[in-house]
Amino acid sequence: MGAQQQAVRDAFFTLYGAQPDGVWAAPGRVNLIGEHTDYNDGFVMPFALPHIAVAAVSRRTDGVLRLHSADLDSGVAELRLDDLAPGSDRAWTAYPAGVVWALREAGHPVTGADVHLSSTVPSGAGLSSSAALEVVVALALNDLYDLGLARWQLARLCQRAENVYVGAPTGIMDQTASACCESGHALFLDTRDLSQKQIPLDLAAEGLRLLVVDTQVTHAHSSGEYGKRRAGCEKGAALLGVDALRDIPYADLDAALERLGDDEEVRRLVRHVVTEDQRVEQVVSLLESGGDSRAVGPVLTAGHASLRDDFRVSCPELDLVVDTALAGGALGARMTGGGFGGSAIVLAEATDVETLTKAVEEAFSAAGFKAPRVFEAVPAAGARRLG
């Protein structure tokens, strides 16, 4: 039994006076390519991180939900299931409570639970710490209540919890990645029909590494800027007469932009989404061809330029990571996640990792920014029962 799993079990017993019915885990994720495409019915390509949220959970039959986090200096939160309602909770508990609400709203007979959580997914780093919390609770309740829901169904319910209960207008990628990713693979996901393909991703075998640079700039999905981008994309789709921007073929992009006239903001958003979908398909093709994964680097860098200039969700810290890494010989780099802070990824030769890490740290210091956190990202397993 792993140390995190044992610690969660022990803490559960201390808190609630009994052993849990089980322990589950769900990971955070890094998105290799495909940013702000998921709520446009497009393509994404995340993979799971080794960083996980772990939950010890037991059933209750009295309509009470008790929640506790090892990562926060607060006591046990006790909620009545009948009182759960969207917008009623602005604390961290909204994420697991929202999952319970979404399950009950969908007609599933959840009668309560005791939950103790511990997470190693960095919060606010754009690595889906909230989705990990949601998915681990959903998987636990699915098992404990024999709900028989498939992984993609759990992801949908978790997205509903975040959209409606928490009030964050996120797409389906984060929850699906946490629930469905496989070790050693990236997940090629069509967010329209939720069809999935596991794409082998073993960069180490080619002498490569993918670094995550957490800028330590906290972002918040429920903030207004994210919602504005989503609304702008929906406006673009409406003006172009399509259900979603995914329906604009890359070959028809210029004609579509012309039809949008002088609405420069919508033109930028549309251009990013259509070109980003094409970049996802390009990366899938490169990885599936069995060729040199180094060719993925320029596609990542092009994605960052689009996010910075067209979608305008980057920030000085993210741009500094990308510029410094590329100047130091990285094969490619881009911001990952929703933006406005969070993390960037850097594709590099294994032999360059130390030099690049030092260069980024020194650049942040020189700019007066908070020191970044740098670690290697290796595709890990999705959500699972630990015991």
PDB file of C-alpha atoms in Angstrom, residues 137-249:
ATOM      1  CA  VAL A 137     -15.534  11.058  -5.607  1.00  0.00           C
ATOM      2  CA  ALA A 138     -17.671  10.049  -8.592  1.00  0.00           C
ATOM      3  CA  LEU A 139     -15.766   6.783  -9.080  1.00  0.00           C
ATOM      4  CA  ALA A 140     -15.996   5.946  -5.383  1.00  0.00           C
ATOM      5  CA  LEU A 141     -19.757   6.523  -5.268  1.00  0.00           C
ATOM      6  CA  ASN A 142     -20.236   4.640  -8.543  1.00  0.00           C
ATOM      7  CA  ASP A 143     -18.536   1.624  -6.961  1.00  0.00           C
ATOM      8  CA  LEU A 144     -20.081   1.898  -3.497  1.00  0.00           C
ATOM      9  CA  TYR A 145     -23.629   2.349  -4.786  1.00  0.00           C
ATOM     10  CA  ASP A 146     -23.281  -0.095  -7.726  1.00  0.00           C
ATOM     11  CA  LEU A 147     -24.456   2.592 -10.142  1.00  0.00           C
ATOM     12  CA  GLY A 148     -22.921   0.852 -13.160  1.00  0.00           C
ATOM     13  CA  LEU A 149     -21.894   4.078 -14.886  1.00  0.00           C
ATOM     14  CA  ALA A 150     -19.217   4.014 -17.586  1.00  0.00           C
ATOM     15  CA  ARG A 151     -16.155   6.227 -17.249  1.00  0.00           C
ATOM     16  CA  TRP A 152     -17.377   8.666 -19.909  1.00  0.00           C
ATOM     17  CA  GLN A 153     -20.703   8.962 -18.070  1.00  0.00           C
ATOM     18  CA  LEU A 154     -18.907   9.779 -14.822  1.00  0.00           C
ATOM     19  CA  ALA A 155     -16.922  12.439 -16.690  1.00  0.00           C
ATOM     20  CA  ARG A 156     -20.142  13.985 -18.036  1.00  0.00           C
ATOM     21  CA  LEU A 157     -21.660  14.123 -14.549  1.00  0.00           C
ATOM     22  CA  CYS A 158     -18.490  15.678 -13.139  1.00  0.00           C
ATOM     23  CA  GLN A 159     -18.553  18.306 -15.883  1.00  0.00           C
ATOM     24  CA  ARG A 160     -22.181  19.063 -15.013  1.00  0.00           C
ATOM     25  CA  ALA A 161     -21.161  19.446 -11.372  1.00  0.00           C
ATOM     26  CA  GLU A 162     -18.470  21.969 -12.329  1.00  0.00           C
ATOM     27  CA  ASN A 163     -20.604  23.853 -14.868  1.00  0.00           C
ATOM     28  CA  VAL A 164     -23.866  24.054 -12.930  1.00  0.00           C
ATOM     29  CA  TYR A 165     -23.069  23.514  -9.261  1.00  0.00           C
ATOM     30  CA  VAL A 166     -19.688  25.281  -9.082  1.00  0.00           C
ATOM     31  CA  GLY A 167     -20.450  27.703 -11.901  1.00  0.00           C
ATOM     32  CA  ALA A 168     -17.267  27.239 -13.958  1.00  0.00           C
ATOM     33  CA  PRO A 169     -17.949  27.044 -17.735  1.00  0.00           C
ATOM     34  CA  THR A 170     -15.380  24.324 -18.458  1.00  0.00           C
ATOM     35  CA  GLY A 171     -15.475  21.739 -21.226  1.00  0.00           C
ATOM     36  CA  ILE A 172     -15.402  17.974 -20.883  1.00  0.00           C
ATOM     37  CA  MET A 173     -11.665  17.372 -21.360  1.00  0.00           C
ATOM     38  CA  ASP A 174     -10.381  17.529 -17.789  1.00  0.00           C
ATOM     39  CA  GLN A 175     -12.873  15.096 -16.300  1.00  0.00           C
ATOM     40  CA  THR A 176     -12.552  12.665 -19.220  1.00  0.00           C
ATOM     41  CA  ALA A 177      -8.764  12.722 -18.983  1.00  0.00           C
ATOM     42  CA  SER A 178      -8.841  12.007 -15.254  1.00  0.00           C
ATOM     43  CA  ALA A 179     -11.384   9.207 -15.684  1.00  0.00           C
ATOM     44  CA  CYS A 180     -10.174   7.572 -18.898  1.00  0.00           C
ATOM     45  CA  CYS A 181      -6.445   8.064 -19.537  1.00  0.00           C
ATOM     46  CA  GLU A 182      -4.111   5.068 -19.634  1.00  0.00           C
ATOM     47  CA  SER A 183      -0.508   4.782 -18.507  1.00  0.00           C
ATOM     48  CA  GLY A 184       2.006   5.389 -21.297  1.00  0.00           C
ATOM     49  CA  HIS A 185      -0.572   6.998 -23.576  1.00  0.00           C
ATOM     50  CA  ALA A 186      -2.094  10.326 -24.516  1.00  0.00           C
ATOM     51  CA  LEU A 187      -5.862  10.385 -25.006  1.00  0.00           C
ATOM     52  CA  PHE A 188      -7.103  11.574 -28.406  1.00  0.00           C
ATOM     53  CA  LEU A 189     -10.622  12.673 -27.546  1.00  0.00           C
ATOM     54  CA  ASP A 190     -13.380  13.913 -29.828  1.00  0.00           C
ATOM     55  CA  THR A 191     -15.366  16.058 -27.417  1.00  0.00           C
ATOM     56  CA  ARG A 192     -18.487  15.970 -29.603  1.00  0.00           C
ATOM     57  CA  ASP A 193     -19.192  12.247 -29.421  1.00  0.00           C
ATOM     58  CA  LEU A 194     -16.638  11.388 -26.683  1.00  0.00           C
ATOM     59  CA  SER A 195     -14.986   8.798 -28.913  1.00  0.00           C
ATOM     60  CA  GLN A 196     -11.496   8.041 -27.643  1.00  0.00           C
ATOM     61  CA  LYS A 197      -8.251   6.660 -28.934  1.00  0.00           C
ATOM     62  CA  GLN A 198      -5.250   5.879 -26.763  1.00  0.00           C
ATOM     63  CA  ILE A 199      -2.092   7.112 -28.519  1.00  0.00           C
ATOM     64  CA  PRO A 200       1.216   5.606 -27.277  1.00  0.00           C
ATOM     65  CA  LEU A 201       3.476   8.319 -25.876  1.00  0.00           C
ATOM     66  CA  ASP A 202       6.913   7.164 -24.763  1.00  0.00           C
ATOM     67  CA  LEU A 203       9.160  10.189 -25.170  1.00  0.00           C
ATOM     68  CA  ALA A 204      11.876   8.746 -22.947  1.00  0.00           C
ATOM     69  CA  ALA A 205      12.450   5.946 -25.455  1.00  0.00           C
ATOM     70  CA  GLU A 206      13.461   8.621 -27.992  1.00  0.00           C
ATOM     71  CA  GLY A 207      15.720  10.456 -25.568  1.00  0.00           C
ATOM     72  CA  LEU A 208      13.121  13.175 -25.006  1.00  0.00           C
ATOM     73  CA  ARG A 209      11.434  14.695 -21.979  1.00  0.00           C
ATOM     74  CA  LEU A 210       8.293  16.766 -21.494  1.00  0.00           C
ATOM     75  CA  LEU A 211       8.675  19.271 -18.681  1.00  0.00           C
ATOM     76  CA  VAL A 212       5.848  20.985 -16.873  1.00  0.00           C
ATOM     77  CA  VAL A 213       6.685  24.461 -15.619  1.00  0.00           C
ATOM     78  CA  ASP A 214       4.171  25.613 -13.007  1.00  0.00           C
ATOM     79  CA  THR A 215       4.460  29.407 -13.049  1.00  0.00           C
ATOM     80  CA  GLN A 216       2.851  29.583  -9.574  1.00  0.00           C
ATOM     81  CA  VAL A 217       0.428  32.141 -11.046  1.00  0.00           C
ATOM     82  CA  THR A 218      -2.963  30.911  -9.904  1.00  0.00           C
ATOM     83  CA  HIS A 219      -5.726  30.920 -12.453  1.00  0.00           C
ATOM     84  CA  ALA A 220      -9.468  30.548 -11.881  1.00  0.00           C
ATOM     85  CA  HIS A 221     -11.765  29.002 -14.491  1.00  0.00           C
ATOM     86  CA  SER A 222     -14.863  30.561 -13.011  1.00  0.00           C
ATOM     87  CA  SER A 223     -13.475  34.046 -13.584  1.00  0.00           C
ATOM     88  CA  GLY A 224     -15.117  36.224 -16.222  1.00  0.00           C
ATOM     89  CA  GLU A 225     -12.401  36.110 -18.891  1.00  0.00           C
ATOM     90  CA  TYR A 226     -12.831  32.370 -19.508  1.00  0.00           C
ATOM     91  CA  GLY A 227     -16.583  32.808 -19.865  1.00  0.00           C
ATOM     92  CA  LYS A 228     -16.076  35.694 -22.309  1.00  0.00           C
ATOM     93  CA  ARG A 229     -13.954  33.503 -24.588  1.00  0.00           C
ATOM     94  CA  ARG A 230     -16.564  30.773 -24.553  1.00  0.00           C
ATOM     95  CA  ALA A 231     -19.365  33.223 -25.324  1.00  0.00           C
ATOM     96  CA  GLY A 232     -17.293  34.694 -28.157  1.00  0.00           C
ATOM     97  CA  CYS A 233     -16.800  31.245 -29.671  1.00  0.00           C
ATOM     98  CA  GLU A 234     -20.532  30.571 -29.481  1.00  0.00           C
ATOM     99  CA  LYS A 235     -21.182  33.912 -31.174  1.00  0.00           C
ATOM    100  CA  GLY A 236     -18.760  32.979 -33.951  1.00  0.00           C
ATOM    101  CA  ALA A 237     -20.480  29.644 -34.524  1.00  0.00           C
ATOM    102  CA  ALA A 238     -23.887  31.367 -34.655  1.00  0.00           C
ATOM    103  CA  LEU A 239     -22.675  33.987 -37.141  1.00  0.00           C
ATOM    104  CA  LEU A 240     -21.229  31.246 -39.335  1.00  0.00           C
ATOM    105  CA  GLY A 241     -24.394  29.133 -39.116  1.00  0.00           C
ATOM    106  CA  VAL A 242     -22.793  26.047 -37.565  1.00  0.00           C
ATOM    107  CA  ASP A 243     -23.502  24.127 -34.360  1.00  0.00           C
ATOM    108  CA  ALA A 244     -19.932  24.619 -33.127  1.00  0.00           C
ATOM    109  CA  LEU A 245     -16.623  25.935 -34.432  1.00  0.00           C
ATOM    110  CA  ARG A 246     -15.494  22.347 -34.878  1.00  0.00           C
ATOM    111  CA  ASP A 247     -17.713  22.318 -37.968  1.00  0.00           C
ATOM    112  CA  ILE A 248     -15.509  24.845 -39.799  1.00  0.00           C
ATOM    113  CA  PRO A 249     -12.987  22.820 -41.867  1.00  0.00           C
TER     114      PRO A 249
END
